[in-house]
């Protein structure tokens, strides 16, 4: 399916299951968000994610993913870490930090995937604005998840929002179609030309996930082969939802 240029069309029955997976991810978000505070470790946040999955009879699409196999059910990426931060007892959140939390769940074989960035206590105006712009860029792309629009409209929505704010879209990482696998074709870039690319159809389900940095679009991967950091050490934020195109417009499956 990796060569496919158009996202799959899901039936109402399939969407109903994806909605359940999305709700589990939303619950992971709510529980983890409530636990984010100075002194919390990212390993504690991962344990909360595991508890929600177990409670809901869902499984993790992150645990064991890729090479080397991903060792946790969430990604927790503080400050200059963009995505794929591996939770650890040694990573203690401090007042003034920001942390990006990415969560996924599988319910009856169907996947949900979503991320948010939260302040830890009081943060700088610059950090708060970084988070706000990242969320606004995701909201702009969600608003474009309408039948007849094109994939390029989504990337254009993200890119234009981020650029207008004087921030940088992280290069080299994209969103993706999602269904019975977490990552399905096609990719959903965070940059694009309005009116270009595949046409969106009712039943398409995409994970849109802008990654935004203050100073650069360039990244490095740390020695753990997972953690992605900005090349210049400036802070980054990540926001993601799993969204369906419906006859009534976009439906965000990972929002409660
Ligand atoms: N949610 C991430 C994405 O959208 C994947 C996390 S990487 C994993 O691509 F290894 F944790 F699964
Ligand atoms: Co994703």
PDB file of N, CA and C in Angstrom, residues 152-223:
ATOM      1  N   UNK A 152      -2.716  18.651  -0.824  1.00  0.00           N
ATOM      2  CA  UNK A 152      -1.856  19.829  -0.758  1.00  0.00           C
ATOM      3  C   UNK A 152      -2.477  20.980   0.019  1.00  0.00           C
ATOM      4  N   UNK A 153      -3.801  20.993   0.086  1.00  0.00           N
ATOM      5  CA  UNK A 153      -4.482  22.036   0.865  1.00  0.00           C
ATOM      6  C   UNK A 153      -4.168  21.893   2.350  1.00  0.00           C
ATOM      7  N   UNK A 154      -3.972  20.652   2.797  1.00  0.00           N
ATOM      8  CA  UNK A 154      -3.691  20.413   4.216  1.00  0.00           C
ATOM      9  C   UNK A 154      -2.294  20.937   4.563  1.00  0.00           C
ATOM     10  N   UNK A 155      -1.298  20.536   3.760  1.00  0.00           N
ATOM     11  CA  UNK A 155       0.062  21.016   3.993  1.00  0.00           C
ATOM     12  C   UNK A 155       0.158  22.526   3.864  1.00  0.00           C
ATOM     13  N   UNK A 156      -0.587  23.056   2.895  1.00  0.00           N
ATOM     14  CA  UNK A 156      -0.589  24.510   2.715  1.00  0.00           C
ATOM     15  C   UNK A 156      -1.146  25.212   3.948  1.00  0.00           C
ATOM     16  N   UNK A 157      -2.195  24.631   4.521  1.00  0.00           N
ATOM     17  CA  UNK A 157      -2.809  25.240   5.714  1.00  0.00           C
ATOM     18  C   UNK A 157      -1.811  25.273   6.869  1.00  0.00           C
ATOM     19  N   UNK A 158      -1.098  24.178   7.073  1.00  0.00           N
ATOM     20  CA  UNK A 158      -0.100  24.126   8.146  1.00  0.00           C
ATOM     21  C   UNK A 158       1.014  25.127   7.858  1.00  0.00           C
ATOM     22  N   UNK A 159       1.577  25.015   6.673  1.00  0.00           N
ATOM     23  CA  UNK A 159       2.761  25.808   6.329  1.00  0.00           C
ATOM     24  C   UNK A 159       2.484  27.307   6.400  1.00  0.00           C
ATOM     25  N   UNK A 160       1.346  27.722   5.864  1.00  0.00           N
ATOM     26  CA  UNK A 160       1.077  29.163   5.821  1.00  0.00           C
ATOM     27  C   UNK A 160       0.837  29.708   7.226  1.00  0.00           C
ATOM     28  N   UNK A 161       0.193  28.914   8.083  1.00  0.00           N
ATOM     29  CA  UNK A 161      -0.037  29.351   9.468  1.00  0.00           C
ATOM     30  C   UNK A 161       1.288  29.516  10.210  1.00  0.00           C
ATOM     31  N   UNK A 162       2.160  28.538  10.046  1.00  0.00           N
ATOM     32  CA  UNK A 162       3.436  28.540  10.779  1.00  0.00           C
ATOM     33  C   UNK A 162       4.336  29.662  10.269  1.00  0.00           C
ATOM     34  N   UNK A 163       4.387  29.808   8.946  1.00  0.00           N
ATOM     35  CA  UNK A 163       5.249  30.840   8.358  1.00  0.00           C
ATOM     36  C   UNK A 163       4.791  32.243   8.736  1.00  0.00           C
ATOM     37  N   UNK A 164       3.471  32.445   8.737  1.00  0.00           N
ATOM     38  CA  UNK A 164       2.941  33.767   9.074  1.00  0.00           C
ATOM     39  C   UNK A 164       3.334  34.161  10.484  1.00  0.00           C
ATOM     40  N   UNK A 165       3.577  33.164  11.335  1.00  0.00           N
ATOM     41  CA  UNK A 165       3.965  33.429  12.722  1.00  0.00           C
ATOM     42  C   UNK A 165       5.480  33.543  12.876  1.00  0.00           C
ATOM     43  N   UNK A 166       6.213  33.377  11.781  1.00  0.00           N
ATOM     44  CA  UNK A 166       7.663  33.493  11.841  1.00  0.00           C
ATOM     45  C   UNK A 166       8.345  32.265  12.438  1.00  0.00           C
ATOM     46  N   UNK A 167       7.631  31.136  12.465  1.00  0.00           N
ATOM     47  CA  UNK A 167       8.209  29.890  12.999  1.00  0.00           C
ATOM     48  C   UNK A 167       8.515  28.933  11.840  1.00  0.00           C
ATOM     49  N   UNK A 168       9.061  27.754  12.177  1.00  0.00           N
ATOM     50  CA  UNK A 168       9.566  26.836  11.152  1.00  0.00           C
ATOM     51  C   UNK A 168       8.833  25.498  11.194  1.00  0.00           C
ATOM     52  N   UNK A 169       8.377  25.036  10.024  1.00  0.00           N
ATOM     53  CA  UNK A 169       7.842  23.683   9.899  1.00  0.00           C
ATOM     54  C   UNK A 169       9.028  22.717   9.861  1.00  0.00           C
ATOM     55  N   UNK A 170       9.038  21.750  10.769  1.00  0.00           N
ATOM     56  CA  UNK A 170      10.120  20.752  10.798  1.00  0.00           C
ATOM     57  C   UNK A 170      10.080  19.929   9.510  1.00  0.00           C
ATOM     58  N   UNK A 171      11.218  19.813   8.850  1.00  0.00           N
ATOM     59  CA  UNK A 171      11.291  19.071   7.592  1.00  0.00           C
ATOM     60  C   UNK A 171      11.568  17.593   7.856  1.00  0.00           C
ATOM     61  N   UNK A 172      11.154  16.738   6.937  1.00  0.00           N
ATOM     62  CA  UNK A 172      11.541  15.332   7.003  1.00  0.00           C
ATOM     63  C   UNK A 172      10.591  14.439   7.769  1.00  0.00           C
ATOM     64  N   UNK A 173       9.561  15.011   8.387  1.00  0.00           N
ATOM     65  CA  UNK A 173       8.567  14.206   9.101  1.00  0.00           C
ATOM     66  C   UNK A 173       7.191  14.648   8.652  1.00  0.00           C
ATOM     67  N   UNK A 174       6.262  13.683   8.533  1.00  0.00           N
ATOM     68  CA  UNK A 174       4.951  13.987   7.979  1.00  0.00           C
ATOM     69  C   UNK A 174       3.848  13.292   8.777  1.00  0.00           C
ATOM     70  N   UNK A 175       2.622  13.685   8.505  1.00  0.00           N
ATOM     71  CA  UNK A 175       1.477  12.899   8.926  1.00  0.00           C
ATOM     72  C   UNK A 175       1.276  11.753   7.948  1.00  0.00           C
ATOM     73  N   UNK A 176       0.109  11.076   8.074  1.00  0.00           N
ATOM     74  CA  UNK A 176      -0.059   9.822   7.350  1.00  0.00           C
ATOM     75  C   UNK A 176      -1.525   9.409   7.362  1.00  0.00           C
ATOM     76  N   UNK A 177      -1.904   8.643   6.351  1.00  0.00           N
ATOM     77  CA  UNK A 177      -3.194   7.963   6.449  1.00  0.00           C
ATOM     78  C   UNK A 177      -3.098   6.918   7.553  1.00  0.00           C
ATOM     79  N   UNK A 178      -4.256   6.537   8.110  1.00  0.00           N
ATOM     80  CA  UNK A 178      -4.276   5.614   9.253  1.00  0.00           C
ATOM     81  C   UNK A 178      -5.515   4.746   9.151  1.00  0.00           C
ATOM     82  N   UNK A 179      -5.386   3.488   9.577  1.00  0.00           N
ATOM     83  CA  UNK A 179      -6.525   2.577   9.512  1.00  0.00           C
ATOM     84  C   UNK A 179      -6.214   1.311  10.261  1.00  0.00           C
ATOM     85  N   UNK A 180      -6.003   0.221   9.516  1.00  0.00           N
ATOM     86  CA  UNK A 180      -5.613  -1.045  10.164  1.00  0.00           C
ATOM     87  C   UNK A 180      -4.108  -1.111  10.383  1.00  0.00           C
ATOM     88  N   UNK A 181      -3.391  -0.096   9.969  1.00  0.00           N
ATOM     89  CA  UNK A 181      -2.010   0.135  10.390  1.00  0.00           C
ATOM     90  C   UNK A 181      -1.926   1.587  10.832  1.00  0.00           C
ATOM     91  N   UNK A 182      -0.945   1.876  11.703  1.00  0.00           N
ATOM     92  CA  UNK A 182      -0.786   3.268  12.153  1.00  0.00           C
ATOM     93  C   UNK A 182      -0.354   4.154  10.988  1.00  0.00           C
ATOM     94  N   UNK A 183       0.604   3.676  10.233  1.00  0.00           N
ATOM     95  CA  UNK A 183       1.131   4.465   9.111  1.00  0.00           C
ATOM     96  C   UNK A 183       0.697   3.837   7.804  1.00  0.00           C
ATOM     97  N   UNK A 184      -0.260   4.445   7.144  1.00  0.00           N
ATOM     98  CA  UNK A 184      -0.675   3.983   5.825  1.00  0.00           C
ATOM     99  C   UNK A 184      -0.361   5.074   4.813  1.00  0.00           C
ATOM    100  N   UNK A 185      -0.280   4.666   3.549  1.00  0.00           N
ATOM    101  CA  UNK A 185      -0.077   5.631   2.481  1.00  0.00           C
ATOM    102  C   UNK A 185      -1.387   6.369   2.223  1.00  0.00           C
ATOM    103  N   UNK A 186      -1.342   7.609   1.766  1.00  0.00           N
ATOM    104  CA  UNK A 186      -0.120   8.371   1.521  1.00  0.00           C
ATOM    105  C   UNK A 186       0.336   9.118   2.775  1.00  0.00           C
ATOM    106  N   UNK A 187       1.571   9.625   2.734  1.00  0.00           N
ATOM    107  CA  UNK A 187       2.013  10.580   3.743  1.00  0.00           C
ATOM    108  C   UNK A 187       1.210  11.868   3.631  1.00  0.00           C
ATOM    109  N   UNK A 188       1.145  12.602   4.728  1.00  0.00           N
ATOM    110  CA  UNK A 188       0.451  13.897   4.732  1.00  0.00           C
ATOM    111  C   UNK A 188       1.461  14.968   5.133  1.00  0.00           C
ATOM    112  N   UNK A 189       2.106  15.594   4.151  1.00  0.00           N
ATOM    113  CA  UNK A 189       3.162  16.569   4.450  1.00  0.00           C
ATOM    114  C   UNK A 189       2.616  17.812   5.154  1.00  0.00           C
ATOM    115  N   UNK A 190       3.477  18.441   5.927  1.00  0.00           N
ATOM    116  CA  UNK A 190       3.137  19.690   6.621  1.00  0.00           C
ATOM    117  C   UNK A 190       3.468  20.927   5.799  1.00  0.00           C
ATOM    118  N   UNK A 191       3.835  20.708   4.548  1.00  0.00           N
ATOM    119  CA  UNK A 191       3.998  21.799   3.591  1.00  0.00           C
ATOM    120  C   UNK A 191       3.269  21.380   2.320  1.00  0.00           C
ATOM    121  N   UNK A 192       2.863  22.326   1.505  1.00  0.00           N
ATOM    122  CA  UNK A 192       2.184  21.945   0.277  1.00  0.00           C
ATOM    123  C   UNK A 192       1.646  23.117  -0.496  1.00  0.00           C
ATOM    124  N   UNK A 193       1.237  22.810  -1.701  1.00  0.00           N
ATOM    125  CA  UNK A 193       0.658  23.795  -2.595  1.00  0.00           C
ATOM    126  C   UNK A 193      -0.851  23.612  -2.615  1.00  0.00           C
ATOM    127  N   UNK A 194      -1.585  24.700  -2.348  1.00  0.00           N
ATOM    128  CA  UNK A 194      -3.045  24.629  -2.371  1.00  0.00           C
ATOM    129  C   UNK A 194      -3.507  24.122  -3.735  1.00  0.00           C
ATOM    130  N   UNK A 195      -4.495  23.246  -3.725  1.00  0.00           N
ATOM    131  CA  UNK A 195      -5.079  22.759  -4.975  1.00  0.00           C
ATOM    132  C   UNK A 195      -4.307  21.633  -5.632  1.00  0.00           C
ATOM    133  N   UNK A 196      -3.233  21.148  -4.983  1.00  0.00           N
ATOM    134  CA  UNK A 196      -2.440  20.064  -5.566  1.00  0.00           C
ATOM    135  C   UNK A 196      -2.679  18.759  -4.820  1.00  0.00           C
ATOM    136  N   UNK A 197      -2.360  17.653  -5.466  1.00  0.00           N
ATOM    137  CA  UNK A 197      -2.395  16.345  -4.805  1.00  0.00           C
ATOM    138  C   UNK A 197      -3.744  15.659  -4.874  1.00  0.00           C
ATOM    139  N   UNK A 198      -3.814  14.503  -4.194  1.00  0.00           N
ATOM    140  CA  UNK A 198      -5.006  13.659  -4.253  1.00  0.00           C
ATOM    141  C   UNK A 198      -6.222  14.380  -3.687  1.00  0.00           C
ATOM    142  N   UNK A 199      -7.386  14.111  -4.300  1.00  0.00           N
ATOM    143  CA  UNK A 199      -8.643  14.680  -3.821  1.00  0.00           C
ATOM    144  C   UNK A 199      -9.125  13.923  -2.600  1.00  0.00           C
ATOM    145  N   UNK A 200      -9.605  14.661  -1.605  1.00  0.00           N
ATOM    146  CA  UNK A 200     -10.152  14.033  -0.401  1.00  0.00           C
ATOM    147  C   UNK A 200     -11.574  13.549  -0.667  1.00  0.00           C
ATOM    148  N   UNK A 201     -11.883  12.375  -0.115  1.00  0.00           N
ATOM    149  CA  UNK A 201     -13.215  11.782  -0.285  1.00  0.00           C
ATOM    150  C   UNK A 201     -13.796  11.433   1.077  1.00  0.00           C
ATOM    151  N   UNK A 202     -15.116  11.407   1.130  1.00  0.00           N
ATOM    152  CA  UNK A 202     -15.783  10.974   2.364  1.00  0.00           C
ATOM    153  C   UNK A 202     -15.295   9.567   2.707  1.00  0.00           C
ATOM    154  N   UNK A 203     -14.882   9.368   3.965  1.00  0.00           N
ATOM    155  CA  UNK A 203     -14.366   8.071   4.410  1.00  0.00           C
ATOM    156  C   UNK A 203     -12.856   8.031   4.535  1.00  0.00           C
ATOM    157  N   UNK A 204     -12.184   9.049   3.998  1.00  0.00           N
ATOM    158  CA  UNK A 204     -10.732   9.132   4.217  1.00  0.00           C
ATOM    159  C   UNK A 204     -10.463   9.438   5.689  1.00  0.00           C
ATOM    160  N   UNK A 205      -9.438   8.815   6.245  1.00  0.00           N
ATOM    161  CA  UNK A 205      -9.027   9.099   7.626  1.00  0.00           C
ATOM    162  C   UNK A 205      -7.518   9.357   7.630  1.00  0.00           C
ATOM    163  N   UNK A 206      -7.155  10.533   8.120  1.00  0.00           N
ATOM    164  CA  UNK A 206      -5.749  10.950   8.119  1.00  0.00           C
ATOM    165  C   UNK A 206      -5.308  11.376   9.511  1.00  0.00           C
ATOM    166  N   UNK A 207      -4.043  11.111   9.820  1.00  0.00           N
ATOM    167  CA  UNK A 207      -3.403  11.684  11.006  1.00  0.00           C
ATOM    168  C   UNK A 207      -2.559  12.862  10.524  1.00  0.00           C
ATOM    169  N   UNK A 208      -2.992  14.062  10.897  1.00  0.00           N
ATOM    170  CA  UNK A 208      -2.266  15.283  10.531  1.00  0.00           C
ATOM    171  C   UNK A 208      -1.453  15.701  11.739  1.00  0.00           C
ATOM    172  N   UNK A 209      -0.155  15.987  11.553  1.00  0.00           N
ATOM    173  CA  UNK A 209       0.687  16.224  12.723  1.00  0.00           C
ATOM    174  C   UNK A 209       1.795  17.239  12.482  1.00  0.00           C
ATOM    175  N   UNK A 210       1.441  18.539  12.539  1.00  0.00           N
ATOM    176  CA  UNK A 210       2.472  19.566  12.411  1.00  0.00           C
ATOM    177  C   UNK A 210       3.509  19.481  13.536  1.00  0.00           C
ATOM    178  N   UNK A 211       4.773  19.598  13.159  1.00  0.00           N
ATOM    179  CA  UNK A 211       5.899  19.724  14.085  1.00  0.00           C
ATOM    180  C   UNK A 211       6.542  21.060  13.771  1.00  0.00           C
ATOM    181  N   UNK A 212       6.648  21.924  14.769  1.00  0.00           N
ATOM    182  CA  UNK A 212       7.021  23.320  14.556  1.00  0.00           C
ATOM    183  C   UNK A 212       8.175  23.677  15.491  1.00  0.00           C
ATOM    184  N   UNK A 213       9.197  24.355  14.951  1.00  0.00           N
ATOM    185  CA  UNK A 213      10.341  24.753  15.777  1.00  0.00           C
ATOM    186  C   UNK A 213      10.540  26.258  15.699  1.00  0.00           C
ATOM    187  N   UNK A 214      11.172  26.790  16.726  1.00  0.00           N
ATOM    188  CA  UNK A 214      11.351  28.245  16.805  1.00  0.00           C
ATOM    189  C   UNK A 214      12.413  28.728  15.828  1.00  0.00           C
ATOM    190  N   UNK A 215      13.515  27.975  15.684  1.00  0.00           N
ATOM    191  CA  UNK A 215      14.662  28.535  14.969  1.00  0.00           C
ATOM    192  C   UNK A 215      15.079  27.867  13.684  1.00  0.00           C
ATOM    193  N   UNK A 216      14.591  26.654  13.400  1.00  0.00           N
ATOM    194  CA  UNK A 216      15.122  25.916  12.246  1.00  0.00           C
ATOM    195  C   UNK A 216      14.132  24.859  11.794  1.00  0.00           C
ATOM    196  N   UNK A 217      14.278  24.391  10.560  1.00  0.00           N
ATOM    197  CA  UNK A 217      13.492  23.231  10.119  1.00  0.00           C
ATOM    198  C   UNK A 217      14.319  21.950  10.183  1.00  0.00           C
ATOM    199  N   UNK A 218      15.559  22.059  10.670  1.00  0.00           N
ATOM    200  CA  UNK A 218      16.522  20.962  10.589  1.00  0.00           C
ATOM    201  C   UNK A 218      16.578  20.195  11.915  1.00  0.00           C
ATOM    202  N   UNK A 219      16.733  18.873  11.825  1.00  0.00           N
ATOM    203  CA  UNK A 219      16.726  18.027  13.030  1.00  0.00           C
ATOM    204  C   UNK A 219      17.902  17.048  13.045  1.00  0.00           C
ATOM    205  N   UNK A 220      18.172  16.499  14.221  1.00  0.00           N
ATOM    206  CA  UNK A 220      19.110  15.378  14.397  1.00  0.00           C
ATOM    207  C   UNK A 220      18.393  14.272  15.153  1.00  0.00           C
ATOM    208  N   UNK A 221      18.895  13.047  15.019  1.00  0.00           N
ATOM    209  CA  UNK A 221      18.392  11.916  15.815  1.00  0.00           C
ATOM    210  C   UNK A 221      19.478  11.539  16.820  1.00  0.00           C
ATOM    211  N   UNK A 222      19.089  11.364  18.083  1.00  0.00           N
ATOM    212  CA  UNK A 222      20.056  11.045  19.134  1.00  0.00           C
ATOM    213  C   UNK A 222      20.515   9.579  19.045  1.00  0.00           C
ATOM    214  N   UNK A 223      21.482   9.236  19.906  1.00  0.00           N
ATOM    215  CA  UNK A 223      22.102   7.904  19.865  1.00  0.00           C
ATOM    216  C   UNK A 223      21.143   6.770  20.196  1.00  0.00           C
TER     217      UNK A 223
END
